[in-house]
Tab-separated table of C-alpha atoms and ligand atoms in Angstrom:
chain	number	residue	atom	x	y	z
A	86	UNK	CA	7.788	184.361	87.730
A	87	UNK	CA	5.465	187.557	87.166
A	88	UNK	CA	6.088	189.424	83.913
A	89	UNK	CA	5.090	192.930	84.099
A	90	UNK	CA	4.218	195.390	81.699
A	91	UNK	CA	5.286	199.319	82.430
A	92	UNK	CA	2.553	201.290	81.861
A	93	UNK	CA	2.686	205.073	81.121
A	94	UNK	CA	-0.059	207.688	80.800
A	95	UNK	CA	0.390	210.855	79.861
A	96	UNK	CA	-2.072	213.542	80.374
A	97	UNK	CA	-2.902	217.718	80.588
A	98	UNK	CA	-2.238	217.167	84.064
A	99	UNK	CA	-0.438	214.728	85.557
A	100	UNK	CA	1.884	211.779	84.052
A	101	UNK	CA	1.682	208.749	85.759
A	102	UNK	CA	3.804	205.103	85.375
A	103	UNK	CA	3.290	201.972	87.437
A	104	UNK	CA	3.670	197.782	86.921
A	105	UNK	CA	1.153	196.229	85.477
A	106	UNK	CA	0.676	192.048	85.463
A	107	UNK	CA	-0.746	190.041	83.051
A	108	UNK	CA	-4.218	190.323	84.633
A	109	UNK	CA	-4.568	193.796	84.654
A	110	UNK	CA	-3.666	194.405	88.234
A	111	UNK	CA	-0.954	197.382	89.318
A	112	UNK	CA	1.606	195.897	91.235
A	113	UNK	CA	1.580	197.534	94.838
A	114	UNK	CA	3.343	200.825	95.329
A	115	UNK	CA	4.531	200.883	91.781
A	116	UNK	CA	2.170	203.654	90.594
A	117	UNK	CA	3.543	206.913	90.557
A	118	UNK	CA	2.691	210.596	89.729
A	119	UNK	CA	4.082	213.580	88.886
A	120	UNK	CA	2.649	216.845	87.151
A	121	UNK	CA	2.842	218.349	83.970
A	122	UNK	CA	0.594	220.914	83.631
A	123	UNK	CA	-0.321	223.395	80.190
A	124	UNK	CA	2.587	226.209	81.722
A	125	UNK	CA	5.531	223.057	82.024
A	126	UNK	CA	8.623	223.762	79.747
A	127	UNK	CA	10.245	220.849	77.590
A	128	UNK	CA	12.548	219.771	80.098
A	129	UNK	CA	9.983	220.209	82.875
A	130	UNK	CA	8.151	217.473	81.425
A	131	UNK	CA	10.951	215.042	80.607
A	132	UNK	CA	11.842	215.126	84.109
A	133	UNK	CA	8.328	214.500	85.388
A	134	UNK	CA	7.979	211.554	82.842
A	135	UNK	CA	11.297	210.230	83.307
A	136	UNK	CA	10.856	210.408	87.233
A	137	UNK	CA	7.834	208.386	87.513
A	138	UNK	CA	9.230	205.889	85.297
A	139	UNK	CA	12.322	205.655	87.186
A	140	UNK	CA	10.128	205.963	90.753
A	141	UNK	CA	7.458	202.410	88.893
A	142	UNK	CA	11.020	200.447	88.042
A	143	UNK	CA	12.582	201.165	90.917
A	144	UNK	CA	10.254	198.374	92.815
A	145	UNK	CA	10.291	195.851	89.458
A	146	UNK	CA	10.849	192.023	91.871
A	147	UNK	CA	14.137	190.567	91.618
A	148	UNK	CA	12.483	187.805	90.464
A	149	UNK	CA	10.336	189.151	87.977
A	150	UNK	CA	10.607	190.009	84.470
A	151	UNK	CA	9.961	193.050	82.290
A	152	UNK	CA	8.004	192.791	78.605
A	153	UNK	CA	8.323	196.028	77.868
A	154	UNK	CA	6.665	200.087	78.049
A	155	UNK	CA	3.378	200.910	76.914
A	156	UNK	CA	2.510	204.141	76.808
A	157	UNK	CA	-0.872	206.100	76.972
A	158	UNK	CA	-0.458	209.672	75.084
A	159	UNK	CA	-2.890	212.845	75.174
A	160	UNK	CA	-3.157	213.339	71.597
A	161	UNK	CA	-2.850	214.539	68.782
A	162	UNK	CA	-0.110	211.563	68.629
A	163	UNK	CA	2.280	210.955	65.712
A	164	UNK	CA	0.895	207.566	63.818
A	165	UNK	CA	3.190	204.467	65.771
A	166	UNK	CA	6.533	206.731	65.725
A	167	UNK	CA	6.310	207.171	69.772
A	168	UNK	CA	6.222	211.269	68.936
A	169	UNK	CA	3.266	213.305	70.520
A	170	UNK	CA	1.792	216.943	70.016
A	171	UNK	CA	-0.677	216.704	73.381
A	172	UNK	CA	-2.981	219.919	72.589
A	173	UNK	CA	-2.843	220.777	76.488
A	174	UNK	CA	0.923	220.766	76.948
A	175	UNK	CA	2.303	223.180	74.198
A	176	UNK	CA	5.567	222.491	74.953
A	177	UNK	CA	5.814	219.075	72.715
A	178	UNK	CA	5.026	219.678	69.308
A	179	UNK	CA	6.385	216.116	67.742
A	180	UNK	CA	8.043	215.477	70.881
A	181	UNK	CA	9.915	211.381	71.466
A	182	UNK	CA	8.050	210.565	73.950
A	183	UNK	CA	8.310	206.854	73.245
A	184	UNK	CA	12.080	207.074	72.857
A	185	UNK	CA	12.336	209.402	75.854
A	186	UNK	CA	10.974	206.469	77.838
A	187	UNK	CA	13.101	203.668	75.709
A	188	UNK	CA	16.159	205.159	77.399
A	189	UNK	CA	15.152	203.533	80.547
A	190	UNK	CA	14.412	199.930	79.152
A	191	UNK	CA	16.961	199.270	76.929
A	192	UNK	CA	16.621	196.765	74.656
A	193	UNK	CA	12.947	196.172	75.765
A	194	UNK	CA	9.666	197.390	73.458
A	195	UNK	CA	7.870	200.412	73.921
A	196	UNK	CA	4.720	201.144	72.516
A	197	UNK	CA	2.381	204.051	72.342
A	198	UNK	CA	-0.839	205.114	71.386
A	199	UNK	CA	-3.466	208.082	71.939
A	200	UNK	CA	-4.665	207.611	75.469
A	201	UNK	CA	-8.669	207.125	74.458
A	202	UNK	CA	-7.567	203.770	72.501
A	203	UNK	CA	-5.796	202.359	75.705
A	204	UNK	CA	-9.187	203.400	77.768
A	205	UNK	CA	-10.830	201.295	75.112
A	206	UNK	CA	-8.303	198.325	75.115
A	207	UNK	CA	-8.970	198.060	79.317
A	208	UNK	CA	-12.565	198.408	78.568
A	209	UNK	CA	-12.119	195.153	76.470
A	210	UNK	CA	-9.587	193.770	78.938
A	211	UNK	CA	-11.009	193.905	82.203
A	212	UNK	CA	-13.933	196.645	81.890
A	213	UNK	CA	-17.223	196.967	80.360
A	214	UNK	CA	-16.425	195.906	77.573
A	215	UNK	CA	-15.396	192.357	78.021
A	216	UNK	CA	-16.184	189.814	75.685
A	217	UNK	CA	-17.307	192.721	73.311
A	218	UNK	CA	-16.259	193.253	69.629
A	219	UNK	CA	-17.568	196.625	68.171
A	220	UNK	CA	-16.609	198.957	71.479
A	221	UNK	CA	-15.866	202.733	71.930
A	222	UNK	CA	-14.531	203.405	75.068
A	223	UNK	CA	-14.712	207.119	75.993
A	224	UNK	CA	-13.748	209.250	78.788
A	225	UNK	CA	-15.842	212.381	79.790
A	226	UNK	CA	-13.718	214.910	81.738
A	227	UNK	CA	-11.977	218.485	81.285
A	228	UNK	CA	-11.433	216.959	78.176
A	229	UNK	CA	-13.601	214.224	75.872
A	230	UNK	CA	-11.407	211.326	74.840
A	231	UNK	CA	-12.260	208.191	73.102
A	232	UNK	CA	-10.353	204.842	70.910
A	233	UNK	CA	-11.928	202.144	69.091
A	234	UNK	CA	-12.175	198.745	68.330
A	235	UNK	CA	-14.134	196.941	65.399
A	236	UNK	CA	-14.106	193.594	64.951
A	237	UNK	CA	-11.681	192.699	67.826
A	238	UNK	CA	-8.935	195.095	66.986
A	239	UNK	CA	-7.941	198.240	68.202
A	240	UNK	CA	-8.612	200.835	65.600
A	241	UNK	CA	-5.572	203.967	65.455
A	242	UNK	CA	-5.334	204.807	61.961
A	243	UNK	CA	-2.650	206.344	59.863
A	244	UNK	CA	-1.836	208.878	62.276
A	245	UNK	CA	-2.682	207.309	65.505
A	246	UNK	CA	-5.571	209.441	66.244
A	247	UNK	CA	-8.556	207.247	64.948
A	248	UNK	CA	-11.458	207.840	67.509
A	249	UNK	CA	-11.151	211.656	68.872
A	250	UNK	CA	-14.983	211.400	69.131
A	251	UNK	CA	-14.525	215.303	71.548
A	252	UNK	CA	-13.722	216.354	68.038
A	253	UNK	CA	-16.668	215.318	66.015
A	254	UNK	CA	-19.284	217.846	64.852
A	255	UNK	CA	-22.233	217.781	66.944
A	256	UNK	CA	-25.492	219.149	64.730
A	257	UNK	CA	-27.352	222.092	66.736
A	258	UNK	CA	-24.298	223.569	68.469
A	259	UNK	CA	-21.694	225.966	67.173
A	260	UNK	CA	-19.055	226.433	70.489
A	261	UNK	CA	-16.122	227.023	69.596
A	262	UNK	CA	-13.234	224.789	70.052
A	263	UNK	CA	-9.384	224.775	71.196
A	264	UNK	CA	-8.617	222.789	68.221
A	265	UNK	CA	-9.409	225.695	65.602
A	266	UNK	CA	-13.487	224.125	64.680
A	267	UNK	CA	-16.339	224.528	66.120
A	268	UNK	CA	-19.096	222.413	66.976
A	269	UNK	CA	-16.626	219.772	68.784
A	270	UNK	CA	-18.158	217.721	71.261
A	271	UNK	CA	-15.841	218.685	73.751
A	272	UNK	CA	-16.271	222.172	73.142
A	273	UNK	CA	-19.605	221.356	74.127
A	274	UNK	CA	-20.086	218.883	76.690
A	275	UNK	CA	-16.966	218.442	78.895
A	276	UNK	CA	-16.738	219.664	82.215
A	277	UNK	CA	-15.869	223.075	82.197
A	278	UNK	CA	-17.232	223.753	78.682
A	279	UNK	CA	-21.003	222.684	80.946
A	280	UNK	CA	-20.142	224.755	83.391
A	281	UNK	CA	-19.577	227.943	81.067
A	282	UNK	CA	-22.505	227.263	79.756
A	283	UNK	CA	-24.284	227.230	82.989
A	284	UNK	CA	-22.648	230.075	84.909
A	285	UNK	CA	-23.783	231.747	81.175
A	286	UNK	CA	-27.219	231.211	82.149
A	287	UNK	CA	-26.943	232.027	85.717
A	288	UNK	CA	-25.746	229.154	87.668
A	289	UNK	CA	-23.003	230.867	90.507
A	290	UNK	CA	-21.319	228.169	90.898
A	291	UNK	CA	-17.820	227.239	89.401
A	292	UNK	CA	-16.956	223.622	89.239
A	293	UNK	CA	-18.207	220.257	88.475
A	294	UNK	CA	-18.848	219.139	91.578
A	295	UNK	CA	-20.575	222.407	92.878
A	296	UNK	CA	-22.949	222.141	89.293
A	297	UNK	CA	-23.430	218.040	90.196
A	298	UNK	CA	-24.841	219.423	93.796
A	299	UNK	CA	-27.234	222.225	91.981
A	300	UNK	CA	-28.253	219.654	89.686
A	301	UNK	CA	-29.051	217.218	92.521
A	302	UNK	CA	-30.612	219.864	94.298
A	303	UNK	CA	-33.015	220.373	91.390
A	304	UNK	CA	-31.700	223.651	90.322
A	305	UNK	CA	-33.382	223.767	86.811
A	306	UNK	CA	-30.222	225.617	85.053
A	307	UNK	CA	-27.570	223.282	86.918
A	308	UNK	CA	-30.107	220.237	85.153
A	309	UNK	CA	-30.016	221.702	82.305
A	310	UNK	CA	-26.690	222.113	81.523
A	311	UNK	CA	-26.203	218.225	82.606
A	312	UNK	CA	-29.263	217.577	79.793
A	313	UNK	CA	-26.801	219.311	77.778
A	314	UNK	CA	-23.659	217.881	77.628
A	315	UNK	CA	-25.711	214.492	77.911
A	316	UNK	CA	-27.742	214.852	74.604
A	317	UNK	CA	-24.505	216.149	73.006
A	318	UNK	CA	-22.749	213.133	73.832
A	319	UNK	CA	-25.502	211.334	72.855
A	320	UNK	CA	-25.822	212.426	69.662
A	321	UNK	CA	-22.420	211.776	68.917
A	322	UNK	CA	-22.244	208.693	69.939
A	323	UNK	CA	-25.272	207.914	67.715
A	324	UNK	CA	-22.981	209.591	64.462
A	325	UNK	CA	-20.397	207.564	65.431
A	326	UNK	CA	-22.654	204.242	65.578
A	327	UNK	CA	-24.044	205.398	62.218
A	328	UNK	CA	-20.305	205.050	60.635
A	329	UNK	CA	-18.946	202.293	61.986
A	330	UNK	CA	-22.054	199.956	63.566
A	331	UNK	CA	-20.644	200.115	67.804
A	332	UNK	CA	-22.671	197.723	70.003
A	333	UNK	CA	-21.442	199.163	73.182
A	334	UNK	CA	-20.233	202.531	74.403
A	335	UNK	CA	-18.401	202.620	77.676
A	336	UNK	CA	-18.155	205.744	79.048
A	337	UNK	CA	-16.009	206.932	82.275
A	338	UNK	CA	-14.155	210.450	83.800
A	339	UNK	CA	-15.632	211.971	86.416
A	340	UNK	CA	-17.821	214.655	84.608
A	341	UNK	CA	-19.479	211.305	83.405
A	342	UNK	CA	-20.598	211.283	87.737
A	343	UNK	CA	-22.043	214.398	87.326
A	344	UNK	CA	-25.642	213.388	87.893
A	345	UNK	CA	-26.417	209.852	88.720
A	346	UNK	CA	-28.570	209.808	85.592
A	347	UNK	CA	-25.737	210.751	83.048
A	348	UNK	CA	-25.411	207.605	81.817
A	349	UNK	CA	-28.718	207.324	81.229
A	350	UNK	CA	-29.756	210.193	79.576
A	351	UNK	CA	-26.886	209.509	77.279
A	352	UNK	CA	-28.205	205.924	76.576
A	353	UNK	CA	-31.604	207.781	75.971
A	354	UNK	CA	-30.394	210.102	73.260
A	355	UNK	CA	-29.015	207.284	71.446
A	356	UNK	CA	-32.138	205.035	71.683
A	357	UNK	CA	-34.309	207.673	70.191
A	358	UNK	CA	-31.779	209.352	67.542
A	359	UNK	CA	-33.314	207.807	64.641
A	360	UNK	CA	-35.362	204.970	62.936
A	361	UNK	CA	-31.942	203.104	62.296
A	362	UNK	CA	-31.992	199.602	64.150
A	363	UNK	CA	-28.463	199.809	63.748
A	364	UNK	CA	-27.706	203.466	65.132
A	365	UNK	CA	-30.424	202.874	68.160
A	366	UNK	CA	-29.063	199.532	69.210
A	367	UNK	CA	-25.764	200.425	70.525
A	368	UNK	CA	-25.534	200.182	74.575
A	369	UNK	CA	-24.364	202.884	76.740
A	370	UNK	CA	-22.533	201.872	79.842
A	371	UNK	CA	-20.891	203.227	82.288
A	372	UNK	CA	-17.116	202.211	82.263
A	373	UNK	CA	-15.842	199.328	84.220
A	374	UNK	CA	-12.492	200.898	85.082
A	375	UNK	CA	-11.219	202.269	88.163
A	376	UNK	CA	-9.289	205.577	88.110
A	377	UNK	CA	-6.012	202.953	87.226
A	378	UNK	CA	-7.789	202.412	83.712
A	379	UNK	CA	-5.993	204.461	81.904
A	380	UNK	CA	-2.102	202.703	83.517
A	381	UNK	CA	-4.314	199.074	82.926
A	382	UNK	CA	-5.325	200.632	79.102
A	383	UNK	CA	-1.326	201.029	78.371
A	384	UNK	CA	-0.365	197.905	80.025
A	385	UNK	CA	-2.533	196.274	77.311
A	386	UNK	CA	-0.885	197.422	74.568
A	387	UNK	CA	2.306	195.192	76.359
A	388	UNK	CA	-0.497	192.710	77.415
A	389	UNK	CA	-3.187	192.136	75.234
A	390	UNK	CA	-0.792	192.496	71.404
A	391	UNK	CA	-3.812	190.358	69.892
A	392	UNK	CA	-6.248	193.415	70.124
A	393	UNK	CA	-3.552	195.453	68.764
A	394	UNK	CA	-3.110	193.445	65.205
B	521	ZN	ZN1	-12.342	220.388	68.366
């Protein structure tokens, strides 16, 4: 008898729910989507959730039995009270998420956490990161996400939001961020922050995928801006080493694919940072997850309770 785990992620875009067994693997044609999207009301967004929740249970085996909900939040998140405050969906300030998603398992668990800790927890699981200890697992998108975990266990702090490394001060840079600061690593190096930056400087294109092909094509700007975001990320990956000793960095999201160097040139920043053994030792990777690593990250807070503590 398989027990499955329902996983939930939410994100600026889409929310997505599907089965999840005790090795990590999404049980055919439960996954489901549906959008959500900066404009979506309140209700909007309780309907998409609760749809694709209802859409994954729907095709739970007769013979199989459900653990419980975990649930993979856009943050800011409120500490372990299941409320979230996604900056990309204004509509849910301190919104019940987890309860919102209780009502469909009664009596069962639901956990949630920011959605960069889950990424970490399948790095750990199944990823990059197996067999690791001192791990940040970080996603490099329209956004820059990333969770923790130090000494085997998954870091959230008091609030839930331990690890927002797209919100740590990078030095040299002064962009201004969505979250009120400036400086932010995201503000800097995420997708369509590099591509401002490039079109700023000339490049005509206007996505990721048309600056990955300029790039490729050796268009020096297009490089640039790719060296850019890199180095940022680099350099706070090398801050965060310097606080709390990492000795691996996984990093995923498809602005990560940009060049096939990225990971690289990431790796390289760190390496040379500083004369600190410690800093200069931690490996970059490129994550071991497929795009079902963020459903496998929240199935592992049903899954994998030890990393949780
Ligand atoms: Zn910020």
């Amino acid at each position: 008898m398989t027990e499955y785990a329902l996983a939930v992620d939410l994100g600026g875009t889409k929310v997505e729910a599907a089965l999840v067994d005790p090795a990590g693997r999404l049980l055919d044609g439960s996954r489901h989507r549906r959008p959500t999207g900066a404009a979506s009301t309140s209700d909007r967004l309780a309907t998409a959730v609760t749809d694709a929740v209802r859409d994954a249970l729907a095709v739970l085996p007769v013979d199989a039995t459900l653990l419980g909900a975990g649930i993979g939040s856009a943050g800011p998140i409120a500490g372990s009270t299941g409320n979230v405050s996604p900056l990309n969906l204004a509509a849910w300030r301190n919104y019940p998420l987890g309860a919102l998603v209780a009502e469909q398992l009664p009596g069962l668990p639901v956990t949630l956490r920011m959605d960069g800790i889950c990424i970490a927890l399948a790095e750990v699981w199944i990823g990059a990161a197996q067999g690791e200890s001192n791990v940040m697992g970080m996603i490099v998108s329209t956004g820059i996400g990333g969770g923790l975990i130090l000494g085997g266990r998954m870091i959230a702090g008091p609030t839930g939001n331990a690890g927002h490394i797209g919100h740590v001060a990078v030095a040299g840079f002064d962009d201004p961020c969505a979250c009120g600061a400036r400086g932010c690593l995201e503000a800097i190096a995420s997708g369509p922050r590099t591509v401002a930056w490039a079109r700023d400087h000339g490049f005509s294109g206007e996505t990721g995928e048309q600056l990955a092909a300029a790039a490729a094509a050796g268009d020096a700007i297009a490089r640039a801006a790719v060296e850019r975001s890199a180095t940022a990320v680099g350099r706070a990956i090398a801050s965060a080493s310097a606080l709390v000793d990492l000795d691996i960095v996984a990093i995923g999201g498809g602005f990560s694919h940009v060049s096939v160097d990225y990971i690289a040139l990431v790796g390289t920043t760190v390496a040379h940072h500083s004369d600190f053994g410690f800093v200069t030792k931690t490996r970059v990777v490129a994550s071991g997850l497929s795009g079902e690593g963020p459903l496998v990250g929240a199935a592992a807070l049903v899954h994998r309770a030890d990393l949780i503590g």
